[in-house]
Amino acid sequence: MIESKPTIFISYRRSVGAFIARAVFENLRNSGFDVFMDIESMDSGKFDDMLMGQIASRDNFVLILTPGTLERCVEDEDWVRREIEHAIKTERNIVPLLMDSFRFETHDEILTGILSELPRYNSIRVPIDFFEEAMARLEKRFLVATVKRKSKITKSEQKFIDEQIAILDNEPTPTKDELSAEHYFGLGFSLQENGLLEQAIAEYNLAIKLKPDYRRAFYNRGLAYQQLGILDQAQTDYETTIEIEPSYAKGHHNLGLIHYANRNLELALDCINHAIELNDTLTLAYANRAKIHKDLGKLDNAEADLLHYEQVTGEKIILDARSELTQLDQTLPVEDEEHNKHHYLEAMATTRPLADRPANDELFKPHKAFGQFRDQGMVRSNNQDAVYSFLSIQDSLSDILNFGLFIVADGMGGHSEGEKASDMTISVIAQEILNRAYLPLLHGVDMNDVFSALSDIIIGAIQTANSRVRSDVADASSTATVAVLFNNYLYLGHVGDTRAYLIKDDSIEQISRDHSLVMRLMELGQITPEEAETHVQRNVLYRVIGQNENVEVDILTRLVPNARLLLCSDGLWDMLDDETIADVVRSEPHPQIACNKLVKMANNNGGKDNISVILIQTF
């Protein structure tokens, strides 16, 4: 008897995971699995009678988690939340796929109720660089065919499934650039959901750079600019959105809002009319068109729009007297990317200052202290590590955000070549970032422009260092972990196995990813963490500065208030386990004292390599 293959349901957030979901779908389908996932054209009316049945009828529930996937799960009726809850209740084999920078620890406020069980399931980290290897591990170790089916698929449902699969089969295979672009889009989406608009724009910029026709990224960047009151940029992005996808009704709708804000009422009306022609279910479009009609003196049209809005939404609006139309709210709601979620702007006739800040004052307290220590260790004859720290705290009329730049580099090469490589690495990176990010602030460049360019600046600085080391220091290379802090917002660039940790009162999290052979083997499930500690190739790195003509840089953006950020070389983390490091950091109120103790303890444990550490306290 031939054993049947497992059946699979793929759950994902359409707005932030469409490319990776399609890549997973195609990979599993090509391997002969029976796979289903809902797609963009899925009729929402089929949700309860189709998708819930699909989940219950399939063995495995593969959940794709990217930055931004879970943000809307705080809403009880959110689609992804309901899918996860149903999979848990029907006891499916749940396999979370953790894309690159996704971490469960950052979603404690979202993972409530039955969703709190989600981190307990066996999950797989899926690096975009090693997607095929991760999929092989998923197929071999995580998919099962022994789950009792809780539902059966009818013939009519099977016909619908076949139609959906045919649509997906005709879609092109996502490229690596598309997968990377979606990763940055997800980061931006998550930041935007949390009100960090300038930082979200920076991530959308990276997504658009990789995929110049990325409609979602242009649309959401337009939303962010609109929410910041930067209307000319928002207009450009909405126009690009429409150019990429002329039938995208929400793009026309929001372009109409920009024209309305600029008091171009006829243009605004044309855009809203076109949006309704393309999608007559956009209820907000009717409410907004009513306001435009009112301002144009077309009260009969305004009343008809309001009546339609009331009938569809159930929201009561007094229509008896035309004078009541003048009492319409002076704010126009903006159509968001998913589920018609509303973002309300301030009065559209005015804009906020470009340098306006989020309301949360906790994001804007200074970094009070940092410490650093570099030591040769107990075995090495020279020190090939290099460290760099720069902290600027300005309190003046200019009101420049506090700026910090911190770098740890570990050089590799014979004799003194490793020292030269790490020294050149930190020098070049520091020059590039200070010249392109910090000094422009002093010369009056708008803070939002620096925010939006910072990820590109860090990547460019590391790539410039790569070229310099490659050309000027023969047979040598270096790692680099680069942290740029705008108050409590972190931009992290990383190559190699120097590390960055985020330490809080109750946790320590490694937020960088080692570019080492043993880490790759662990990610693929081929060795255990215990085996990695004694592996003969544990020091082999597959990505460093100065080795190849081009170097790929990991970029991470995080909000890090009320925490300590630790950068270190392998001379520290190889001698002390994570919890020991965290205990020392938590027990010492001053970062410099903590650095001194960590280095001393690493030496007491053998000091087998050079030891470098930088510790920054955020508030």
XYZ file of C-alpha atoms in Angstrom:
619
model
C 0.000 0.000 0.000
C 1.402 3.390 -1.035
C 1.285 5.923 1.784
C -0.440 9.150 0.722
C 1.422 12.422 0.933
C 0.441 15.006 3.548
C -2.081 17.661 2.553
C -1.300 21.290 3.310
C -3.084 24.601 3.882
C -0.899 27.715 3.595
C -1.905 30.718 5.716
C -0.330 34.128 5.151
C -0.995 37.868 5.267
C -1.707 38.909 1.691
C -0.391 42.422 2.079
C 3.049 41.386 3.398
C 3.543 37.768 2.350
C 2.205 37.195 -1.165
C 5.577 36.505 -2.829
C 6.914 34.170 -0.167
C 3.558 32.352 0.052
C 3.615 31.748 -3.687
C 7.210 30.525 -3.500
C 6.297 28.077 -0.719
C 3.198 26.973 -2.629
C 5.140 26.313 -5.837
C 7.926 24.472 -4.032
C 5.504 22.124 -2.262
C 3.375 21.605 -5.376
C 6.461 20.756 -7.432
C 7.324 18.150 -4.799
C 3.954 16.474 -5.329
C 2.045 17.730 -2.278
C -1.681 18.565 -2.301
C -1.558 22.257 -1.314
C -4.158 24.990 -1.017
C -3.934 28.680 -0.163
C -6.368 31.518 -0.708
C -5.312 34.176 -3.188
C -6.019 37.852 -3.828
C -9.183 37.156 -5.805
C -10.804 35.051 -3.095
C -14.367 36.229 -2.487
C -14.587 37.176 1.194
C -18.090 35.699 1.289
C -16.573 32.257 0.848
C -14.438 32.579 3.959
C -16.556 30.703 6.498
C -17.964 28.032 4.191
C -14.730 27.416 2.289
C -11.506 28.337 4.071
C -12.481 26.976 7.480
C -13.447 23.710 5.844
C -10.172 23.658 3.935
C -8.186 24.056 7.141
C -10.076 21.278 8.893
C -9.760 18.904 5.920
C -5.983 19.169 5.558
C -3.278 17.576 7.687
C -0.867 20.499 7.925
C -1.339 24.205 8.539
C 1.770 26.017 7.292
C 1.778 29.576 8.635
C 4.081 32.114 6.961
C 5.244 34.727 9.471
C 6.917 37.865 8.157
C 7.220 41.249 9.864
C 3.686 42.635 9.752
C 1.850 39.297 9.564
C 0.474 39.331 13.106
C -0.077 43.065 13.701
C -3.777 42.962 12.853
C -4.425 39.803 14.836
C -5.433 42.100 17.714
C -8.755 42.361 15.844
C -11.071 39.457 16.680
C -12.384 39.212 13.110
C -8.994 39.383 11.451
C -8.659 36.703 8.764
C -5.230 35.441 9.769
C -6.214 35.294 13.439
C -9.329 33.286 12.611
C -7.352 30.883 10.432
C -4.782 30.279 13.173
C -7.460 29.832 15.834
C -9.342 27.329 13.681
C -6.165 25.358 12.972
C -5.435 25.148 16.706
C -9.018 24.174 17.586
C -9.171 21.477 14.911
C -5.773 20.141 16.036
C -3.983 20.510 12.713
C -0.230 19.970 12.519
C 0.830 23.620 12.664
C 4.224 24.593 11.225
C 5.167 28.293 11.518
C 7.706 29.445 8.907
C 9.719 32.285 10.454
C 11.017 34.555 7.726
C 14.414 36.154 8.393
C 13.861 38.847 11.043
C 10.519 37.620 12.456
C 10.635 36.983 16.217
C 7.783 35.713 18.426
C 9.229 37.647 21.392
C 8.217 40.978 19.866
C 4.550 39.987 19.592
C 3.604 39.278 23.219
C 0.810 41.885 23.169
C -0.686 40.326 20.042
C -0.400 36.634 20.894
C -3.257 36.557 23.391
C -5.935 33.973 24.091
C -5.620 30.838 22.018
C -2.953 32.538 19.893
C -0.594 32.410 22.884
C -0.089 28.724 22.026
C 1.471 29.551 18.644
C 5.132 29.916 19.775
C 5.000 26.413 21.284
C 4.735 24.699 17.913
C 7.854 23.470 16.131
C 8.837 26.224 13.746
C 11.405 26.632 10.963
C 13.472 29.722 10.285
C 13.543 30.375 6.541
C 16.471 32.554 5.417
C 15.834 33.932 1.944
C 19.436 33.036 1.057
C 18.745 29.355 1.792
C 15.098 29.027 0.866
C 15.411 25.702 -0.989
C 17.303 24.107 1.886
C 14.648 25.242 4.388
C 11.886 23.835 2.180
C 13.701 20.492 1.996
C 13.832 20.450 5.781
C 10.109 21.307 5.974
C 9.180 18.438 3.667
C 11.448 15.885 5.311
C 10.926 16.608 9.010
C 7.802 18.671 9.681
C 4.938 17.647 7.392
C 2.778 14.753 8.583
C -0.038 12.729 7.033
C -1.529 11.260 10.197
C -3.848 14.040 11.405
C -7.494 13.057 11.637
C -9.569 14.995 9.107
C -12.289 17.150 10.691
C -14.028 18.022 7.418
C -14.549 16.654 3.905
C -14.245 18.523 0.620
C -17.361 18.540 -1.562
C -17.272 18.295 -5.359
C -18.218 21.955 -5.766
C -15.488 22.971 -3.341
C -12.977 20.804 -5.186
C -13.892 22.580 -8.438
C -13.271 25.925 -6.776
C -9.954 24.666 -5.360
C -8.850 23.518 -8.808
C -9.686 26.954 -10.215
C -7.648 28.669 -7.499
C -4.672 26.378 -8.053
C -4.840 26.963 -11.807
C -4.577 30.715 -11.182
C -1.541 30.211 -8.962
C 0.085 27.801 -11.421
C -0.036 30.513 -14.082
C 1.739 33.038 -11.866
C 5.503 33.516 -12.418
C 7.875 32.127 -9.808
C 8.928 34.871 -7.362
C 12.547 35.992 -7.745
C 15.004 36.400 -4.883
C 14.731 40.188 -5.277
C 10.961 39.941 -4.948
C 11.285 37.850 -1.792
C 13.770 40.343 -0.336
C 11.553 43.263 -1.364
C 8.618 41.658 0.403
C 10.781 41.238 3.507
C 11.491 44.987 3.586
C 7.855 45.731 2.793
C 6.803 43.629 5.782
C 9.153 45.587 8.036
C 7.712 48.831 6.723
C 4.161 47.590 7.136
C 4.833 46.634 10.771
C 6.473 50.002 11.509
C 3.596 51.860 9.866
C 1.047 49.941 11.916
C 2.899 51.153 15.026
C 2.998 54.777 13.915
C 6.719 54.870 13.024
C 6.147 56.443 9.645
C 9.601 57.803 8.776
C 11.168 54.439 9.521
C 8.460 52.669 7.518
C 9.259 54.869 4.524
C 12.925 53.842 4.773
C 11.936 50.162 4.509
C 9.564 50.832 1.595
C 12.452 52.579 -0.166
C 14.509 49.381 0.082
C 11.594 47.308 -1.207
C 11.102 49.610 -4.198
C 14.824 49.602 -4.972
C 14.687 45.804 -5.321
C 11.344 45.745 -7.141
C 10.701 49.015 -9.018
C 7.145 47.995 -9.968
C 6.118 47.029 -6.412
C 2.628 48.483 -6.313
C 2.015 47.696 -2.643
C 5.194 49.460 -1.572
C 4.377 52.619 -3.547
C 0.818 52.634 -2.215
C 1.805 52.154 1.427
C 4.631 54.669 1.139
C 2.051 57.094 -0.216
C -0.097 56.384 2.847
C 2.842 57.082 5.143
C 3.683 60.355 3.396
C 0.019 61.330 3.509
C -0.166 60.607 7.224
C 2.925 62.763 7.717
C 1.327 65.577 5.714
C 3.943 65.365 2.923
C 1.300 65.557 0.227
C 3.463 66.091 -2.871
C 5.350 62.859 -2.170
C 2.099 61.050 -1.427
C 0.643 62.261 -4.729
C 3.681 61.012 -6.652
C 3.418 57.586 -5.026
C -0.318 57.281 -5.699
C 0.211 58.283 -9.325
C 2.924 55.617 -9.625
C 0.574 53.105 -7.990
C -2.028 53.821 -10.648
C 0.558 53.687 -13.424
C 1.603 50.208 -12.267
C -1.974 48.989 -11.777
C -4.541 51.262 -13.488
C -7.469 49.276 -12.098
C -6.423 49.713 -8.448
C -9.406 51.610 -7.064
C -7.850 52.559 -3.735
C -5.000 54.326 -5.519
C -7.490 56.506 -7.417
C -9.432 57.112 -4.204
C -6.438 58.335 -2.221
C -5.174 60.439 -5.114
C -8.579 62.116 -4.940
C -7.949 62.917 -1.285
C -4.683 64.631 -2.196
C -6.465 66.759 -4.795
C -9.127 67.562 -2.199
C -6.473 68.676 0.275
C -5.066 70.973 -2.397
C -8.606 72.275 -3.050
C -8.691 70.887 -6.596
C -12.281 69.768 -6.111
C -13.116 68.792 -9.691
C -9.982 66.635 -9.949
C -10.797 65.113 -6.551
C -14.310 64.291 -7.747
C -13.018 62.689 -10.957
C -10.647 60.443 -8.971
C -13.305 59.347 -6.475
C -15.805 58.718 -9.288
C -13.256 56.551 -11.071
C -12.514 54.637 -7.845
C -16.223 53.850 -7.440
C -16.488 52.787 -11.090
C -13.629 50.345 -10.523
C -14.902 49.090 -7.156
C -18.378 50.076 -6.024
C -17.862 48.352 -2.638
C -15.524 51.095 -1.349
C -17.932 52.538 1.180
C -15.540 55.289 2.248
C -15.498 56.578 -1.308
C -19.206 57.418 -1.068
C -18.757 59.290 2.212
C -15.826 61.237 0.800
C -17.610 61.965 -2.460
C -20.497 63.326 -0.419
C -18.141 65.834 1.174
C -16.737 66.869 -2.192
C -20.259 67.228 -3.601
C -21.184 69.376 -0.616
C -18.189 71.648 -1.140
C -19.138 71.982 -4.812
C -22.695 72.914 -3.823
C -24.189 69.692 -5.247
C -26.316 68.895 -2.218
C -28.631 66.393 -3.941
C -25.628 64.300 -4.965
C -24.165 64.597 -1.482
C -27.412 63.413 0.065
C -27.571 60.396 -2.298
C -23.999 59.422 -1.398
C -24.689 59.687 2.314
C -27.834 57.620 1.988
C -25.879 54.885 0.198
C -23.186 55.018 2.879
C -25.799 54.687 5.635
C -27.522 51.741 3.932
C -24.265 49.848 3.502
C -22.606 50.577 6.848
C -25.613 50.987 9.136
C -24.144 54.230 10.479
C -26.993 56.703 11.016
C -26.610 60.134 9.442
C -29.408 62.727 9.648
C -30.537 63.522 6.114
C -33.763 65.368 6.802
C -32.330 68.869 6.527
C -29.726 69.791 3.961
C -28.139 72.110 6.460
C -27.029 69.042 8.384
C -24.613 68.244 5.570
C -22.419 71.095 6.710
C -21.756 69.189 9.927
C -19.720 66.512 8.163
C -16.435 65.651 9.865
C -13.632 67.810 8.523
C -11.332 64.793 8.270
C -11.295 62.428 5.320
C -10.549 58.760 5.997
C -7.815 57.195 3.874
C -8.283 53.773 2.277
C -5.702 51.431 3.780
C -4.238 48.406 2.013
C -6.242 45.630 3.635
C -9.824 45.058 4.852
C -10.699 48.769 4.354
C -9.074 49.635 7.660
C -9.387 53.410 8.254
C -6.562 55.808 9.026
C -7.996 59.251 9.857
C -5.936 62.303 8.976
C -6.005 65.709 10.545
C -7.838 68.417 8.571
C -6.730 67.839 4.996
C -6.517 71.570 4.241
C -3.458 71.842 6.488
C -0.300 69.795 6.908
C 1.881 69.016 9.882
C 5.491 70.250 10.029
C 7.837 67.809 8.305
C 9.855 67.306 11.492
C 6.825 66.387 13.586
C 7.383 63.434 15.936
C 5.370 60.497 17.153
C 3.404 61.253 20.288
C 5.179 58.673 22.462
C 7.769 60.655 24.423
C 9.489 57.442 25.483
C 10.971 57.204 21.974
C 12.843 60.460 22.413
C 14.924 60.156 25.578
C 18.697 60.229 25.147
C 21.136 57.339 25.340
C 22.692 58.203 28.675
C 25.717 55.911 28.660
C 27.789 53.374 26.796
C 30.943 51.374 27.502
C 33.471 49.553 25.356
C 36.429 47.234 25.917
C 38.897 45.551 23.533
C 41.322 42.933 24.849
C 43.895 40.621 23.273
C 42.766 37.609 25.274
C 44.954 34.932 26.842
C 46.150 33.041 23.736
C 46.513 35.306 20.676
C 49.803 37.069 19.987
C 48.099 40.158 18.546
C 44.661 41.774 18.541
C 42.777 41.625 15.244
C 39.543 43.084 16.661
C 38.605 46.738 16.235
C 35.856 48.788 17.901
C 34.388 52.234 17.272
C 31.902 54.296 19.314
C 30.441 57.712 18.556
C 27.583 59.337 20.506
C 26.151 62.804 19.915
C 23.546 64.309 22.252
C 22.384 67.758 21.200
C 19.983 69.930 23.174
C 19.471 73.210 21.325
C 17.168 75.129 19.044
C 18.010 72.763 16.182
C 16.531 69.876 18.164
C 18.525 67.193 16.319
C 17.724 63.669 17.433
C 20.469 61.972 19.453
C 22.751 60.028 17.132
C 24.977 57.062 17.937
C 27.280 54.958 15.752
C 28.869 51.784 17.158
C 30.966 49.192 15.283
C 32.673 45.919 16.204
C 34.922 44.236 13.614
C 36.947 41.003 13.825
C 39.819 40.777 11.336
C 41.152 37.585 9.784
C 44.498 37.119 8.034
C 48.114 36.147 8.557
C 50.567 38.223 10.654
C 49.165 41.743 11.014
C 46.856 41.611 7.994
C 43.765 40.863 10.079
C 44.458 43.930 12.207
C 44.711 46.081 9.092
C 41.463 44.655 7.686
C 39.415 45.345 10.832
C 40.986 48.793 11.270
C 40.203 49.742 7.677
C 36.691 48.305 8.025
C 35.681 50.477 10.985
C 37.436 53.565 9.577
C 35.708 53.393 6.202
C 32.294 52.559 7.655
C 32.514 55.373 10.219
C 33.579 57.919 7.606
C 30.810 56.943 5.208
C 27.999 56.955 7.788
C 29.076 60.149 9.534
C 29.560 61.976 6.235
C 26.282 60.791 4.705
C 23.997 60.638 7.773
C 25.240 62.639 10.762
C 26.946 65.657 9.150
C 23.950 66.379 6.867
C 21.820 66.765 10.017
C 24.202 69.466 11.255
C 23.898 71.195 7.889
C 20.112 71.326 8.151
C 19.088 68.333 6.021
C 15.595 67.245 6.991
C 15.579 64.436 9.536
C 13.002 62.478 7.515
C 15.359 62.404 4.526
C 18.129 60.918 6.689
C 15.724 58.358 8.179
C 14.545 57.231 4.752
C 18.102 56.850 3.413
C 19.804 55.318 6.453
C 19.487 51.644 5.541
C 20.972 52.371 2.119
C 23.735 54.442 3.732
C 24.742 51.568 6.042
C 24.707 49.022 3.218
C 26.753 51.388 1.036
C 29.282 51.993 3.826
C 29.858 48.274 4.373
C 30.139 47.641 0.644
C 32.679 50.479 0.343
C 34.682 48.900 3.176
C 34.502 45.586 1.332
C 36.029 47.143 -1.786
C 38.772 48.912 0.180
C 39.803 45.839 2.176
C 39.728 43.697 -0.952
C 41.997 46.099 -2.859
C 44.321 47.349 -0.071
C 44.803 44.418 2.336
C 45.838 41.257 0.528
C 44.601 37.890 1.799
C 42.670 39.430 4.697
C 39.038 39.969 5.624
C 36.879 41.170 8.478
C 33.462 40.839 10.022
C 31.430 43.914 10.965
C 28.407 44.604 13.114
C 27.265 48.215 12.756
C 24.632 49.847 14.968
C 23.214 53.297 14.225
C 20.870 54.707 16.873
C 18.487 57.608 16.390
C 17.430 57.999 20.032
C 15.875 54.578 20.691
C 15.466 53.472 17.081
C 18.109 51.008 15.882
C 19.421 50.399 12.374
C 21.725 47.357 12.362
C 24.019 46.307 9.508
C 25.816 42.984 9.791
C 28.317 40.727 7.999
C 30.057 37.722 9.601
C 29.827 36.345 13.145
C 30.360 39.376 15.357
C 27.059 39.660 17.171
C 24.387 42.062 18.391
C 22.256 41.202 21.426
C 19.235 43.025 22.818
C 19.048 42.551 26.586
C 15.977 43.401 28.666
C 15.004 42.694 32.262
C 13.598 39.275 31.414
C 15.223 38.288 28.121
C 18.316 38.259 25.919
C 17.870 38.075 22.152
C 20.546 37.675 19.501
C 19.282 40.021 16.795
C 22.118 39.422 14.333
C 22.543 36.191 12.372
C 25.896 34.416 12.192
C 27.080 33.941 8.620
C 28.894 30.753 9.567
C 28.829 27.229 8.218
C 27.628 25.722 11.504
C 24.770 28.235 11.759
C 23.660 27.312 8.256
C 23.789 23.615 9.163
C 21.754 24.306 12.309
C 19.156 26.287 10.343
C 18.800 23.352 7.977
C 18.410 20.933 10.899
C 21.518 18.959 9.966
C 23.259 19.489 13.312
C 22.110 20.407 16.824
C 23.311 23.444 18.835
C 25.334 21.047 20.998
C 27.023 19.559 17.928
C 27.752 23.053 16.610
C 29.806 23.880 19.728
C 32.416 21.225 18.868
C 32.093 21.121 15.073
C 35.485 21.062 13.310
C 34.358 23.848 10.933
C 32.724 26.048 13.557
C 34.963 29.021 12.652
C 34.322 28.876 8.897
C 32.423 31.949 7.634
C 30.691 32.115 4.258
C 30.165 35.898 4.270
C 32.832 38.435 5.307
C 34.178 41.829 4.245
C 37.044 41.707 1.733
C 36.557 38.174 0.466
C 34.454 38.660 -2.686
C 33.825 41.488 -5.120
C 30.375 42.083 -3.622
C 29.107 41.443 -0.114
C 25.485 40.992 0.937
C 24.577 42.930 4.072
C 21.920 41.956 6.610
C 19.866 45.005 7.633
C 17.612 45.079 10.682
C 15.490 47.921 12.047
C 14.134 47.787 15.591
C 12.700 50.015 18.283
C 14.861 49.433 21.394
C 13.621 51.517 24.355
C 14.393 50.461 27.932
C 17.010 47.912 26.895
C 20.741 47.394 26.520
C 22.314 46.771 23.143
C 25.448 44.617 23.208
C 27.858 44.298 20.270
C 30.670 41.763 20.618
C 33.188 39.567 18.827
C 33.283 35.774 19.086
C 35.973 36.085 21.754
C 33.161 36.986 24.141
C 30.197 34.905 23.034
C 32.331 31.781 22.505
C 33.584 31.961 26.118
C 30.328 32.933 27.899
C 26.804 31.639 27.341
C 23.960 34.059 26.652
C 22.421 33.926 30.121
C 25.734 34.615 31.820
C 26.219 37.651 29.578
C 22.688 38.841 30.361
C 23.130 38.380 34.126
C 26.291 40.513 34.145
C 24.673 43.261 32.065
C 21.559 43.353 34.260
C 23.534 43.375 37.515
C 25.777 46.337 36.629
C 24.095 49.743 36.337
C 26.998 51.309 34.415
C 27.766 49.906 30.933
C 31.536 50.363 31.251
C 31.738 48.315 34.442
C 29.670 45.597 32.767
C 32.062 45.582 29.773
C 35.065 45.236 32.072
C 33.493 42.306 33.927
C 32.489 40.499 30.723
C 36.004 40.673 29.304
C 37.546 39.517 32.597
C 35.152 36.543 32.790
C 35.891 35.574 29.168
C 39.617 35.598 29.954
C 39.050 33.566 33.121
C 37.269 30.979 30.974
C 40.275 30.639 28.680
C 40.362 33.817 26.601
C 41.019 31.779 23.456
C 40.484 34.708 21.091
C 40.525 38.499 21.039
C 37.603 39.947 23.006
C 35.677 43.072 22.042
C 32.453 44.410 23.491
C 30.365 47.598 23.271
C 27.355 48.065 25.552
C 24.802 50.859 25.056
C 22.048 51.704 27.537
C 18.831 52.986 25.961
C 16.018 54.731 27.832
